[in-house]
PDB file of C-alpha atoms in Angstrom:
ATOM      1  CA  MET Y   1      72.576-145.306 -51.916  1.00 74.00           C
ATOM      2  CA  ALA Y   2      70.226-143.737 -49.835  1.00 92.00           C
ATOM      3  CA  LEU Y   3      71.375-140.986 -47.443  1.00 95.00           C
ATOM      4  CA  LEU Y   4      68.945-142.378 -44.628  1.00 96.00           C
ATOM      5  CA  GLU Y   5      67.663-145.659 -44.208  1.00 96.00           C
ATOM      6  CA  VAL Y   6      64.775-146.610 -41.474  1.00 96.00           C
ATOM      7  CA  ALA Y   7      64.295-150.637 -41.800  1.00 96.00           C
ATOM      8  CA  LYS Y   8      61.655-152.070 -39.713  1.00 96.00           C
ATOM      9  CA  ALA Y   9      62.383-149.862 -36.953  1.00 96.00           C
ATOM     10  CA  THR Y  10      60.100-150.684 -33.938  1.00 96.00           C
ATOM     11  CA  LYS Y  11      59.484-148.639 -31.042  1.00 96.00           C
ATOM     12  CA  ARG Y  12      57.247-149.761 -27.575  1.00 95.00           C
ATOM     13  CA  PHE Y  13      56.407-147.984 -24.641  1.00 94.00           C
ATOM     14  CA  GLY Y  14      55.092-150.899 -22.113  1.00 91.00           C
ATOM     15  CA  GLY Y  15      52.149-151.529 -24.390  1.00 90.00           C
ATOM     16  CA  LEU Y  16      52.231-148.962 -26.342  1.00 92.00           C
ATOM     17  CA  LEU Y  17      53.504-149.662 -29.986  1.00 94.00           C
ATOM     18  CA  ALA Y  18      54.549-146.067 -31.126  1.00 95.00           C
ATOM     19  CA  VAL Y  19      56.571-147.109 -34.304  1.00 95.00           C
ATOM     20  CA  ASN Y  20      55.586-150.094 -35.885  1.00 95.00           C
ATOM     21  CA  ALA Y  21      57.914-151.745 -38.235  1.00 95.00           C
ATOM     22  CA  LEU Y  22      58.275-149.021 -40.235  1.00 95.00           C
ATOM     23  CA  ASP Y  23      60.382-148.478 -43.426  1.00 95.00           C
ATOM     24  CA  PHE Y  24      61.789-145.409 -45.043  1.00 93.00           C
ATOM     25  CA  SER Y  25      64.500-143.589 -47.064  1.00 93.00           C
ATOM     26  CA  LEU Y  26      66.013-140.402 -48.028  1.00 93.00           C
ATOM     27  CA  ASP Y  27      68.033-139.702 -50.693  1.00 94.00           C
ATOM     28  CA  GLU Y  28      70.830-137.083 -50.478  1.00 94.00           C
ATOM     29  CA  GLY Y  29      69.179-133.496 -51.544  1.00 94.00           C
ATOM     30  CA  ALA Y  30      65.631-134.650 -50.789  1.00 95.00           C
ATOM     31  CA  ILE Y  31      63.180-132.355 -48.950  1.00 95.00           C
ATOM     32  CA  VAL Y  32      60.527-134.912 -47.146  1.00 96.00           C
ATOM     33  CA  SER Y  33      57.627-133.636 -44.968  1.00 96.00           C
ATOM     34  CA  VAL Y  34      56.193-136.299 -42.583  1.00 95.00           C
ATOM     35  CA  ILE Y  35      52.606-135.773 -41.770  1.00 93.00           C
ATOM     36  CA  GLY Y  36      50.002-137.632 -39.750  1.00 91.00           C
ATOM     37  CA  PRO Y  37      47.409-137.207 -37.355  1.00 89.00           C
ATOM     38  CA  ASN Y  38      48.398-136.379 -33.387  1.00 88.00           C
ATOM     39  CA  GLY Y  39      49.523-139.673 -31.847  1.00 88.00           C
ATOM     40  CA  ALA Y  40      50.797-141.219 -34.935  1.00 90.00           C
ATOM     41  CA  GLY Y  41      54.348-141.546 -34.346  1.00 91.00           C
ATOM     42  CA  LYS Y  42      56.111-138.714 -35.938  1.00 93.00           C
ATOM     43  CA  THR Y  43      58.121-137.494 -33.186  1.00 92.00           C
ATOM     44  CA  THR Y  44      58.889-140.704 -32.130  1.00 94.00           C
ATOM     45  CA  LEU Y  45      60.333-141.382 -35.393  1.00 94.00           C
ATOM     46  CA  PHE Y  46      62.613-138.320 -35.147  1.00 93.00           C
ATOM     47  CA  ASN Y  47      63.474-139.374 -31.549  1.00 93.00           C
ATOM     48  CA  ILE Y  48      64.867-143.025 -33.086  1.00 95.00           C
ATOM     49  CA  ILE Y  49      66.549-141.554 -36.161  1.00 95.00           C
ATOM     50  CA  SER Y  50      68.072-138.749 -34.133  1.00 93.00           C
ATOM     51  CA  GLY Y  51      69.371-140.964 -31.106  1.00 92.00           C
ATOM     52  CA  GLN Y  52      66.978-139.542 -28.497  1.00 91.00           C
ATOM     53  CA  PHE Y  53      65.514-143.053 -28.141  1.00 92.00           C
ATOM     54  CA  LYS Y  54      66.860-146.563 -28.808  1.00 93.00           C
ATOM     55  CA  ALA Y  55      64.628-148.663 -31.710  1.00 94.00           C
ATOM     56  CA  SER Y  56      63.113-151.532 -29.766  1.00 95.00           C
ATOM     57  CA  SER Y  57      63.745-153.569 -32.974  1.00 96.00           C
ATOM     58  CA  GLY Y  58      65.160-152.707 -36.441  1.00 96.00           C
ATOM     59  CA  ALA Y  59      67.802-150.449 -37.759  1.00 96.00           C
ATOM     60  CA  ILE Y  60      68.991-146.901 -38.594  1.00 96.00           C
ATOM     61  CA  LEU Y  61      71.320-146.624 -41.373  1.00 96.00           C
ATOM     62  CA  PHE Y  62      73.075-142.956 -42.064  1.00 96.00           C
ATOM     63  CA  LYS Y  63      75.409-142.811 -44.681  1.00 95.00           C
ATOM     64  CA  GLY Y  64      75.311-146.478 -45.161  1.00 93.00           C
ATOM     65  CA  GLN Y  65      76.577-147.059 -41.798  1.00 94.00           C
ATOM     66  CA  ASP Y  66      74.332-148.879 -38.992  1.00 95.00           C
ATOM     67  CA  VAL Y  67      74.009-145.950 -36.319  1.00 94.00           C
ATOM     68  CA  SER Y  68      70.876-147.983 -34.024  1.00 92.00           C
ATOM     69  CA  GLY Y  69      71.815-147.044 -30.784  1.00 88.00           C
ATOM     70  CA  LYS Y  70      73.976-144.675 -31.293  1.00 92.00           C
ATOM     71  CA  PRO Y  71      73.513-141.112 -28.923  1.00 91.00           C
ATOM     72  CA  ALA Y  72      72.458-137.909 -30.269  1.00 89.00           C
ATOM     73  CA  HIS Y  73      76.116-136.207 -29.928  1.00 88.00           C
ATOM     74  CA  ALA Y  74      77.495-138.991 -31.754  1.00 90.00           C
ATOM     75  CA  LEU Y  75      75.173-138.578 -34.654  1.00 91.00           C
ATOM     76  CA  ASN Y  76      75.368-135.074 -34.674  1.00 89.00           C
ATOM     77  CA  ARG Y  77      79.248-135.142 -35.429  1.00 88.00           C
ATOM     78  CA  SER Y  78      78.521-137.490 -38.057  1.00 90.00           C
ATOM     79  CA  GLY Y  79      76.366-134.625 -39.990  1.00 91.00           C
ATOM     80  CA  LEU Y  80      72.778-135.203 -38.576  1.00 93.00           C
ATOM     81  CA  SER Y  81      71.047-132.233 -36.852  1.00 91.00           C
ATOM     82  CA  ARG Y  82      67.617-131.829 -35.393  1.00 89.00           C
ATOM     83  CA  SER Y  83      65.878-128.911 -33.920  1.00 84.00           C
ATOM     84  CA  PHE Y  84      62.790-129.542 -31.659  1.00 68.00           C
ATOM     85  CA  GLN Y  85      59.477-128.713 -31.034  1.00 55.00           C
ATOM     86  CA  ILE Y  86      60.103-126.410 -28.126  1.00 57.00           C
ATOM     87  CA  THR Y  87      62.736-123.631 -28.610  1.00 64.00           C
ATOM     88  CA  ASN Y  88      65.514-125.225 -27.312  1.00 68.00           C
ATOM     89  CA  VAL Y  89      68.469-122.307 -26.820  1.00 79.00           C
ATOM     90  CA  PHE Y  90      70.191-120.365 -24.384  1.00 83.00           C
ATOM     91  CA  GLN Y  91      68.202-117.152 -23.396  1.00 86.00           C
ATOM     92  CA  GLU Y  92      70.430-115.141 -21.658  1.00 88.00           C
ATOM     93  CA  LEU Y  93      73.276-115.495 -24.451  1.00 91.00           C
ATOM     94  CA  SER Y  94      72.705-113.304 -27.305  1.00 95.00           C
ATOM     95  CA  VAL Y  95      71.936-114.601 -30.821  1.00 95.00           C
ATOM     96  CA  PHE Y  96      75.575-114.656 -32.260  1.00 96.00           C
ATOM     97  CA  ASP Y  97      76.584-116.247 -28.983  1.00 93.00           C
ATOM     98  CA  ASN Y  98      74.442-119.011 -29.298  1.00 92.00           C
ATOM     99  CA  ILE Y  99      75.134-119.586 -33.065  1.00 93.00           C
ATOM    100  CA  ARG Y 100      78.529-119.543 -32.298  1.00 92.00           C
ATOM    101  CA  SER Y 101      78.680-122.179 -29.672  1.00 87.00           C
ATOM    102  CA  GLY Y 102      77.534-124.795 -32.396  1.00 85.00           C
ATOM    103  CA  VAL Y 103      80.198-123.899 -34.871  1.00 90.00           C
ATOM    104  CA  ARG Y 104      82.711-123.913 -32.159  1.00 85.00           C
ATOM    105  CA  SER Y 105      81.701-127.644 -31.551  1.00 74.00           C
ATOM    106  CA  ARG Y 106      81.648-128.420 -34.999  1.00 69.00           C
ATOM    107  CA  CYS Y 107      85.152-127.326 -35.292  1.00 65.00           C
ATOM    108  CA  GLY Y 108      86.145-129.143 -32.491  1.00 58.00           C
ATOM    109  CA  MET Y 109      86.609-126.705 -30.121  1.00 52.00           C
ATOM    110  CA  ARG Y 110      85.619-127.184 -26.545  1.00 51.00           C
ATOM    111  CA  TYR Y 111      85.382-124.537 -23.231  1.00 48.00           C
ATOM    112  CA  ASN Y 112      88.916-123.318 -22.769  1.00 52.00           C
ATOM    113  CA  PHE Y 113      89.615-120.514 -20.198  1.00 44.00           C
ATOM    114  CA  PHE Y 114      92.605-119.248 -21.639  1.00 45.00           C
ATOM    115  CA  ARG Y 115      91.137-118.841 -25.479  1.00 55.00           C
ATOM    116  CA  ARG Y 116      88.448-116.710 -26.003  1.00 59.00           C
ATOM    117  CA  PRO Y 117      85.983-117.698 -29.085  1.00 54.00           C
ATOM    118  CA  ASP Y 118      85.947-114.271 -30.157  1.00 61.00           C
ATOM    119  CA  GLN Y 119      89.419-114.400 -31.211  1.00 65.00           C
ATOM    120  CA  SER Y 120      89.154-117.037 -33.887  1.00 76.00           C
ATOM    121  CA  ARG Y 121      88.593-115.634 -37.607  1.00 85.00           C
ATOM    122  CA  GLU Y 122      87.466-118.396 -38.884  1.00 88.00           C
ATOM    123  CA  ILE Y 123      84.702-119.162 -36.304  1.00 91.00           C
ATOM    124  CA  ASN Y 124      83.271-115.630 -36.358  1.00 92.00           C
ATOM    125  CA  GLU Y 125      82.969-115.746 -39.773  1.00 93.00           C
ATOM    126  CA  ARG Y 126      81.309-118.892 -40.245  1.00 93.00           C
ATOM    127  CA  THR Y 127      79.076-117.537 -37.102  1.00 94.00           C
ATOM    128  CA  GLN Y 128      77.757-114.347 -38.907  1.00 96.00           C
ATOM    129  CA  ALA Y 129      77.241-115.961 -42.191  1.00 95.00           C
ATOM    130  CA  ILE Y 130      74.518-118.355 -40.401  1.00 95.00           C
ATOM    131  CA  VAL Y 131      73.355-115.273 -38.297  1.00 96.00           C
ATOM    132  CA  GLU Y 132      72.601-113.505 -41.794  1.00 96.00           C
ATOM    133  CA  GLU Y 133      71.393-116.770 -43.396  1.00 93.00           C
ATOM    134  CA  VAL Y 134      68.539-116.729 -40.986  1.00 94.00           C
ATOM    135  CA  GLY Y 135      67.634-113.131 -41.027  1.00 94.00           C
ATOM    136  CA  LEU Y 136      68.867-112.352 -37.506  1.00 96.00           C
ATOM    137  CA  LYS Y 137      71.292-109.900 -38.324  1.00 96.00           C
ATOM    138  CA  ASP Y 138      69.480-106.924 -36.637  1.00 96.00           C
ATOM    139  CA  VAL Y 139      69.178-108.667 -33.434  1.00 97.00           C
ATOM    140  CA  GLN Y 140      72.352-110.622 -33.301  1.00 96.00           C
ATOM    141  CA  HIS Y 141      73.580-108.982 -30.101  1.00 96.00           C
ATOM    142  CA  MET Y 142      70.297-109.003 -28.209  1.00 96.00           C
ATOM    143  CA  PRO Y 143      69.688-111.682 -25.755  1.00 94.00           C
ATOM    144  CA  VAL Y 144      67.623-114.215 -26.706  1.00 92.00           C
ATOM    145  CA  SER Y 145      65.164-113.528 -24.322  1.00 92.00           C
ATOM    146  CA  ALA Y 146      64.288-110.610 -25.704  1.00 94.00           C
ATOM    147  CA  LEU Y 147      63.563-112.018 -29.161  1.00 92.00           C
ATOM    148  CA  SER Y 148      60.180-112.594 -30.526  1.00 90.00           C
ATOM    149  CA  TYR Y 149      59.075-116.138 -30.540  1.00 88.00           C
ATOM    150  CA  GLY Y 150      59.584-116.532 -34.253  1.00 88.00           C
ATOM    151  CA  GLN Y 151      62.771-115.106 -34.077  1.00 91.00           C
ATOM    152  CA  GLN Y 152      63.836-117.711 -31.599  1.00 90.00           C
ATOM    153  CA  ARG Y 153      62.524-120.739 -33.847  1.00 89.00           C
ATOM    154  CA  ALA Y 154      64.957-118.929 -36.657  1.00 91.00           C
ATOM    155  CA  LEU Y 155      67.472-118.982 -34.072  1.00 93.00           C
ATOM    156  CA  GLU Y 156      67.093-122.586 -33.440  1.00 91.00           C
ATOM    157  CA  ILE Y 157      67.611-123.268 -37.381  1.00 91.00           C
ATOM    158  CA  GLY Y 158      70.447-121.264 -37.331  1.00 93.00           C
ATOM    159  CA  ILE Y 159      71.963-123.563 -34.366  1.00 91.00           C
ATOM    160  CA  THR Y 160      70.773-126.402 -36.282  1.00 91.00           C
ATOM    161  CA  LEU Y 161      72.829-125.402 -39.488  1.00 92.00           C
ATOM    162  CA  SER Y 162      76.030-124.148 -37.018  1.00 90.00           C
ATOM    163  CA  THR Y 163      77.078-127.910 -37.262  1.00 87.00           C
ATOM    164  CA  GLU Y 164      76.946-127.900 -41.292  1.00 89.00           C
ATOM    165  CA  PRO Y 165      74.943-131.165 -41.076  1.00 91.00           C
ATOM    166  CA  GLU Y 166      73.968-133.250 -44.092  1.00 93.00           C
ATOM    167  CA  LEU Y 167      70.993-134.269 -42.953  1.00 95.00           C
ATOM    168  CA  ILE Y 168      68.631-131.735 -41.286  1.00 95.00           C
ATOM    169  CA  LEU Y 169      65.566-133.131 -38.841  1.00 95.00           C
ATOM    170  CA  LEU Y 170      63.221-129.978 -38.254  1.00 94.00           C
ATOM    171  CA  ASP Y 171      60.193-130.952 -36.092  1.00 91.00           C
ATOM    172  CA  GLU Y 172      57.239-128.579 -36.520  1.00 90.00           C
ATOM    173  CA  PRO Y 173      59.354-125.301 -37.272  1.00 90.00           C
ATOM    174  CA  THR Y 174      56.239-122.750 -37.678  1.00 90.00           C
ATOM    175  CA  ALA Y 175      54.639-124.521 -34.564  1.00 87.00           C
ATOM    176  CA  GLY Y 176      53.029-121.184 -32.488  1.00 86.00           C
ATOM    177  CA  MET Y 177      53.767-118.934 -35.218  1.00 89.00           C
ATOM    178  CA  THR Y 178      51.484-116.152 -36.962  1.00 89.00           C
ATOM    179  CA  ARG Y 179      50.511-116.182 -40.308  1.00 90.00           C
ATOM    180  CA  GLU Y 180      53.252-113.848 -40.969  1.00 91.00           C
ATOM    181  CA  GLU Y 181      55.591-115.171 -39.113  1.00 89.00           C
ATOM    182  CA  THR Y 182      55.074-118.621 -40.791  1.00 92.00           C
ATOM    183  CA  GLY Y 183      55.111-116.974 -44.374  1.00 92.00           C
ATOM    184  CA  GLN Y 184      58.813-115.247 -42.959  1.00 91.00           C
ATOM    185  CA  ALA Y 185      60.000-118.872 -41.666  1.00 91.00           C
ATOM    186  CA  ILE Y 186      58.859-120.669 -45.083  1.00 93.00           C
ATOM    187  CA  ARG Y 187      60.577-118.479 -47.202  1.00 93.00           C
ATOM    188  CA  MET Y 188      63.609-118.753 -44.541  1.00 92.00           C
ATOM    189  CA  ILE Y 189      63.721-122.593 -44.549  1.00 93.00           C
ATOM    190  CA  ASP Y 190      63.450-122.397 -48.444  1.00 92.00           C
ATOM    191  CA  ARG Y 191      66.510-120.537 -48.615  1.00 92.00           C
ATOM    192  CA  VAL Y 192      68.462-122.221 -46.096  1.00 90.00           C
ATOM    193  CA  THR Y 193      67.726-125.633 -46.891  1.00 88.00           C
ATOM    194  CA  ALA Y 194      68.695-125.062 -50.861  1.00 88.00           C
ATOM    195  CA  GLY Y 195      71.017-127.895 -51.829  1.00 87.00           C
ATOM    196  CA  ARG Y 196      70.450-129.729 -48.223  1.00 91.00           C
ATOM    197  CA  THR Y 197      68.683-132.856 -47.362  1.00 95.00           C
ATOM    198  CA  LEU Y 198      65.646-132.173 -44.971  1.00 96.00           C
ATOM    199  CA  ILE Y 199      62.771-134.130 -43.147  1.00 96.00           C
ATOM    200  CA  ILE Y 200      60.485-131.808 -41.753  1.00 95.00           C
ATOM    201  CA  ILE Y 201      57.666-132.597 -39.380  1.00 93.00           C
ATOM    202  CA  GLU Y 202      54.747-130.091 -39.858  1.00 90.00           C
ATOM    203  CA  HIS Y 203      51.178-129.773 -39.373  1.00 88.00           C
ATOM    204  CA  ASP Y 204      50.575-126.544 -41.425  1.00 90.00           C
ATOM    205  CA  MET Y 205      49.788-127.732 -44.802  1.00 90.00           C
ATOM    206  CA  ASP Y 206      50.800-124.689 -46.395  1.00 91.00           C
ATOM    207  CA  VAL Y 207      54.184-125.256 -44.993  1.00 93.00           C
ATOM    208  CA  VAL Y 208      53.904-128.723 -46.134  1.00 93.00           C
ATOM    209  CA  PHE Y 209      52.934-127.873 -49.597  1.00 92.00           C
ATOM    210  CA  SER Y 210      55.178-125.213 -50.150  1.00 93.00           C
ATOM    211  CA  LEU Y 211      58.574-126.830 -49.072  1.00 94.00           C
ATOM    212  CA  ALA Y 212      58.447-130.734 -49.262  1.00 95.00           C
ATOM    213  CA  ASP Y 213      59.152-132.547 -52.659  1.00 94.00           C
ATOM    214  CA  THR Y 214      57.888-135.795 -51.028  1.00 96.00           C
ATOM    215  CA  ILE Y 215      55.304-136.459 -48.439  1.00 96.00           C
ATOM    216  CA  SER Y 216      55.082-139.277 -46.359  1.00 95.00           C
ATOM    217  CA  VAL Y 217      51.691-139.808 -44.254  1.00 94.00           C
ATOM    218  CA  LEU Y 218      52.308-141.713 -40.647  1.00 94.00           C
ATOM    219  CA  HIS Y 219      49.187-143.547 -39.354  1.00 92.00           C
ATOM    220  CA  TYR Y 220      49.188-145.733 -36.339  1.00 91.00           C
ATOM    221  CA  GLY Y 221      53.100-145.985 -36.467  1.00 93.00           C
ATOM    222  CA  THR Y 222      53.747-147.126 -39.751  1.00 94.00           C
ATOM    223  CA  ILE Y 223      53.502-145.173 -43.455  1.00 94.00           C
ATOM    224  CA  LEU Y 224      50.389-145.238 -45.072  1.00 93.00           C
ATOM    225  CA  VAL Y 225      51.502-143.572 -48.097  1.00 93.00           C
ATOM    226  CA  SER Y 226      54.495-141.495 -49.713  1.00 95.00           C
ATOM    227  CA  GLY Y 227      53.936-139.328 -52.650  1.00 94.00           C
ATOM    228  CA  LYS Y 228      54.422-136.027 -54.308  1.00 95.00           C
ATOM    229  CA  PRO Y 229      52.525-133.165 -52.655  1.00 93.00           C
ATOM    230  CA  ASP Y 230      49.646-133.376 -55.630  1.00 92.00           C
ATOM    231  CA  GLU Y 231      49.154-137.018 -55.090  1.00 93.00           C
ATOM    232  CA  ILE Y 232      48.978-136.894 -51.219  1.00 92.00           C
ATOM    233  CA  ARG Y 233      46.689-133.856 -51.527  1.00 89.00           C
ATOM    234  CA  THR Y 234      44.284-135.998 -53.731  1.00 89.00           C
ATOM    235  CA  ASP Y 235      44.674-139.566 -51.991  1.00 90.00           C
ATOM    236  CA  GLN Y 236      41.578-140.742 -50.578  1.00 91.00           C
ATOM    237  CA  ARG Y 237      43.463-142.460 -47.455  1.00 90.00           C
ATOM    238  CA  VAL Y 238      44.971-139.419 -46.454  1.00 90.00           C
ATOM    239  CA  LYS Y 239      41.756-137.353 -46.642  1.00 87.00           C
ATOM    240  CA  ASP Y 240      40.318-140.140 -44.609  1.00 87.00           C
ATOM    241  CA  ALA Y 241      42.944-140.432 -42.130  1.00 82.00           C
ATOM    242  CA  TYR Y 242      44.223-136.912 -41.843  1.00 80.00           C
ATOM    243  CA  LEU Y 243      43.214-134.221 -44.035  1.00 74.00           C
ATOM    244  CA  GLY Y 244      39.673-134.447 -44.418  1.00 71.00           C
ATOM    245  CA  ASP Y 245      37.700-133.337 -47.530  1.00 62.00           C
ATOM    246  CA  GLY Y 246      37.814-129.411 -46.695  1.00 56.00           C
TER     247      GLY Y 246
END
């Protein structure tokens, strides 16, 4: 049984057909990159899968259960976690506190005026492990506002990991990075997603070919072709629609 199945999913915005009867499936442990030109429907597909949008028709199945229309927070508790194109963190809190907020949520701890989060050894140890996993140990006590852009993106991935997801969705995790930051991000993502299931939207083809086991090409709201990186690299349909011949 696939971990995730998207069955004939369609999303309309008025007269605009953003996702068109799309079929997509993902097995546990797979790393899949979704690529395509701007406006192809990539982020809309992520929004449907992650509960940000409700599909106009079709179904989303996660771990064999129909989760169509479930809100994002319910899907997150079920084991699906997503990062966004734009950094989505608490700027005035420290790196450690940002990640700890996600760990606390996963452990079922809500805010309690009489119970300080730093008193939980289990939560603090798990938080520390994630901080080190994403390479932010040296800046863990700094406010997020003082971090570089690349460090903020690493933090966002740390927050994504904090809920111990079974399926991770990363939306352009290296967007806006320098080449050096991108190289560091590739190594970090490869390390932290080992043994996990991942879908990644990315325009940087070096990132795509470095990380993905399978690449799915979206074009006009539907899957044009899916295949191994070497197959996609040489597919004429993909060159015509997206990669070009360069």
